[in-house]
Amino acid sequence: MLYDNIMIPYDGSASSKAALAEAVRFAKDDPGLTLRIVQIIDTDQLAIDKLEAEGRDEQTVASSAMLQKTYEEVTEEASKALHREIDPLLSGLMNKVYIELLQETQPGGQIVTYAIDNLCDLIVMGSRGLGALRGILGSVSSYVLRNADVPVLIVKEGTNE
């Protein structure tokens, strides 16, 4: 076994889908390998979007219990959406797979910290995510590449990028 515990930051971008596919390829070759798929979500923005869609805003939410319920709902919705998207890609794997959502603060730093805290020995991530910055590498992947203490495999989607 070359790697035992691979982290895959996932944001739904084509690049992160390609990274997940690459990690799954590793996993199919080694049933003892563990995959850790992590999506970092902005629950504050998701809650605001949900409240606005319902015709409310954070000022009209009367109680902290109602606001907490909104946070729980958007987290649950994000989790279900993530599973709908990635579960078919994981079908048939015999590996241990952990799927986690993290509240966004600083995605690059969170990825590096998660890898350390969970003893990951490889990070497989997309070259760019859904952010607005364009370039050879996205700001998050660039940060992780510079700061991670483990190897980082950067995967890009397609061959004509």
Short mmCIF file of C-alpha atoms in Angstrom, two decimals:
data_model
loop_
_atom_site.label_atom_id
_atom_site.label_comp_id
_atom_site.label_asym_id
_atom_site.label_seq_id
_atom_site.Cartn_x
_atom_site.Cartn_y
_atom_site.Cartn_z
CA MET A 1 0.00 0.00 0.00
CA LEU A 2 1.45 3.28 -1.11
CA TYR A 3 -1.20 5.32 0.70
CA ASP A 4 -3.54 4.40 3.53
CA ASN A 5 -5.69 7.47 4.10
CA ILE A 6 -6.54 9.86 1.26
CA MET A 7 -8.37 13.16 1.68
CA ILE A 8 -10.40 14.55 -1.21
CA PRO A 9 -11.68 18.13 -0.83
CA TYR A 10 -14.86 18.28 -2.91
CA ASP A 11 -16.85 21.30 -4.05
CA GLY A 12 -18.79 19.93 -7.02
CA SER A 13 -16.57 21.60 -9.62
CA ALA A 14 -15.46 19.59 -12.64
CA SER A 15 -11.95 19.67 -11.24
CA SER A 16 -12.99 18.22 -7.87
CA LYS A 17 -15.04 15.54 -9.66
CA ALA A 18 -11.90 14.56 -11.58
CA ALA A 19 -9.96 14.45 -8.30
CA LEU A 20 -12.59 12.20 -6.73
CA ALA A 21 -12.49 9.90 -9.77
CA GLU A 22 -8.70 9.65 -9.42
CA ALA A 23 -8.96 8.84 -5.71
CA VAL A 24 -11.62 6.19 -6.45
CA ARG A 25 -9.22 4.68 -8.98
CA PHE A 26 -6.60 4.38 -6.22
CA ALA A 27 -9.21 2.86 -3.90
CA LYS A 28 -10.30 0.23 -6.43
CA ASP A 29 -6.68 -0.94 -6.61
CA ASP A 30 -6.36 -1.11 -2.81
CA PRO A 31 -9.39 -2.16 -0.72
CA GLY A 32 -7.49 -1.31 2.49
CA LEU A 33 -7.27 2.36 1.57
CA THR A 34 -9.53 4.86 3.36
CA LEU A 35 -11.10 7.78 1.50
CA ARG A 36 -12.06 10.98 3.32
CA ILE A 37 -14.26 13.20 1.19
CA VAL A 38 -14.65 16.65 2.68
CA GLN A 39 -16.91 19.43 1.49
CA ILE A 40 -16.49 22.85 3.04
CA ILE A 41 -19.76 24.76 3.06
CA ASP A 42 -20.69 28.31 3.95
CA THR A 43 -23.66 27.65 6.24
CA ASP A 44 -24.07 31.37 6.92
CA GLN A 45 -24.64 32.08 3.23
CA LEU A 46 -26.79 28.98 2.77
CA ALA A 47 -29.00 30.04 5.71
CA ILE A 48 -29.33 33.58 4.33
CA ASP A 49 -30.25 32.20 0.89
CA LYS A 50 -32.85 29.88 2.43
CA LEU A 51 -34.41 32.66 4.52
CA GLU A 52 -34.55 34.97 1.48
CA ALA A 53 -36.14 32.23 -0.63
CA GLU A 54 -38.81 31.90 2.07
CA GLY A 55 -39.38 35.68 2.06
CA ARG A 56 -37.62 36.21 5.39
CA ASP A 57 -34.26 37.56 6.40
CA GLU A 58 -32.06 37.13 9.46
CA GLN A 59 -33.62 40.22 11.12
CA THR A 60 -37.13 38.77 10.90
CA VAL A 61 -36.14 35.47 12.48
CA ALA A 62 -37.42 36.00 15.99
CA SER A 63 -35.59 33.31 17.91
CA SER A 64 -32.16 31.78 18.01
CA ALA A 65 -33.93 28.39 17.99
CA MET A 66 -35.47 29.21 14.60
CA LEU A 67 -32.11 30.37 13.27
CA GLN A 68 -30.46 27.21 14.60
CA LYS A 69 -33.16 25.14 12.90
CA THR A 70 -32.40 26.94 9.62
CA TYR A 71 -28.69 26.13 9.99
CA GLU A 72 -29.52 22.48 10.66
CA GLU A 73 -31.83 22.37 7.62
CA VAL A 74 -29.27 23.86 5.23
CA THR A 75 -26.57 21.54 6.54
CA GLU A 76 -28.87 18.54 6.05
CA GLU A 77 -29.81 19.74 2.55
CA ALA A 78 -26.12 20.19 1.66
CA SER A 79 -25.33 16.70 2.97
CA LYS A 80 -28.14 15.12 0.94
CA ALA A 81 -27.05 16.98 -2.20
CA LEU A 82 -23.46 15.86 -1.69
CA HIS A 83 -24.51 12.23 -1.26
CA ARG A 84 -26.76 12.36 -4.33
CA GLU A 85 -23.81 13.59 -6.35
CA ILE A 86 -21.01 11.35 -5.10
CA ASP A 87 -22.67 8.12 -3.95
CA PRO A 88 -22.97 6.79 -7.53
CA LEU A 89 -19.22 7.37 -7.98
CA LEU A 90 -18.50 5.30 -4.87
CA SER A 91 -20.74 2.40 -5.84
CA GLY A 92 -19.07 -0.98 -5.47
CA LEU A 93 -16.10 0.25 -3.41
CA MET A 94 -15.12 -2.02 -0.55
CA ASN A 95 -13.08 0.72 1.10
CA LYS A 96 -13.87 2.73 4.20
CA VAL A 97 -15.28 6.05 3.04
CA TYR A 98 -15.91 9.02 5.30
CA ILE A 99 -17.95 11.93 3.96
CA GLU A 100 -17.89 15.10 6.02
CA LEU A 101 -19.14 18.67 5.81
CA LEU A 102 -17.12 21.43 7.43
CA GLN A 103 -18.27 24.99 8.13
CA GLU A 104 -16.27 27.38 5.95
CA THR A 105 -13.82 29.71 7.58
CA GLN A 106 -10.60 29.43 5.58
CA PRO A 107 -10.84 26.50 3.14
CA GLY A 108 -7.12 26.13 2.47
CA GLY A 109 -6.23 26.12 6.14
CA GLN A 110 -9.13 23.82 6.95
CA ILE A 111 -7.97 21.29 4.36
CA VAL A 112 -4.42 21.28 5.73
CA THR A 113 -5.65 21.00 9.34
CA TYR A 114 -8.10 18.23 8.47
CA ALA A 115 -5.34 16.25 6.77
CA ILE A 116 -3.16 16.55 9.87
CA ASP A 117 -5.96 15.80 12.36
CA ASN A 118 -7.08 12.71 10.43
CA LEU A 119 -3.59 11.37 9.64
CA CYS A 120 -4.11 11.63 5.89
CA ASP A 121 -1.06 10.64 3.89
CA LEU A 122 -2.21 12.11 0.55
CA ILE A 123 -4.50 14.95 -0.52
CA VAL A 124 -6.10 14.56 -3.95
CA MET A 125 -7.77 17.76 -5.07
CA GLY A 126 -8.88 19.65 -8.12
CA SER A 127 -6.76 22.30 -9.73
CA ARG A 128 -9.52 24.89 -9.34
CA GLY A 129 -12.80 25.00 -7.57
CA LEU A 130 -15.98 26.97 -7.96
CA GLY A 131 -14.37 30.24 -6.83
CA ALA A 132 -14.14 33.27 -9.10
CA LEU A 133 -10.33 33.38 -9.29
CA ARG A 134 -8.95 31.88 -12.47
CA GLY A 135 -5.42 30.89 -13.26
CA ILE A 136 -3.18 27.89 -13.42
CA LEU A 137 -4.16 26.88 -9.89
CA GLY A 138 -7.01 28.10 -7.77
CA SER A 139 -6.18 29.98 -4.59
CA VAL A 140 -7.21 27.09 -2.33
CA SER A 141 -5.29 24.40 -4.21
CA SER A 142 -2.27 26.70 -4.36
CA TYR A 143 -2.45 27.27 -0.59
CA VAL A 144 -2.74 23.55 0.15
CA LEU A 145 0.15 22.73 -2.18
CA ARG A 146 2.37 25.24 -0.37
CA ASN A 147 1.32 24.38 3.20
CA ALA A 148 0.46 20.68 3.44
CA ASP A 149 2.95 18.37 5.11
CA VAL A 150 1.81 15.43 2.96
CA PRO A 151 1.93 14.91 -0.80
CA VAL A 152 -0.74 16.76 -2.76
CA LEU A 153 -1.95 15.40 -6.08
CA ILE A 154 -3.53 18.18 -8.17
CA VAL A 155 -5.99 16.87 -10.75
CA LYS A 156 -7.50 18.90 -13.55
CA GLU A 157 -10.57 18.00 -15.51
CA GLY A 158 -10.30 17.12 -19.18
CA THR A 159 -7.23 17.41 -21.34
CA ASN A 160 -7.90 20.73 -23.03
CA GLU A 161 -7.49 23.09 -20.09
#
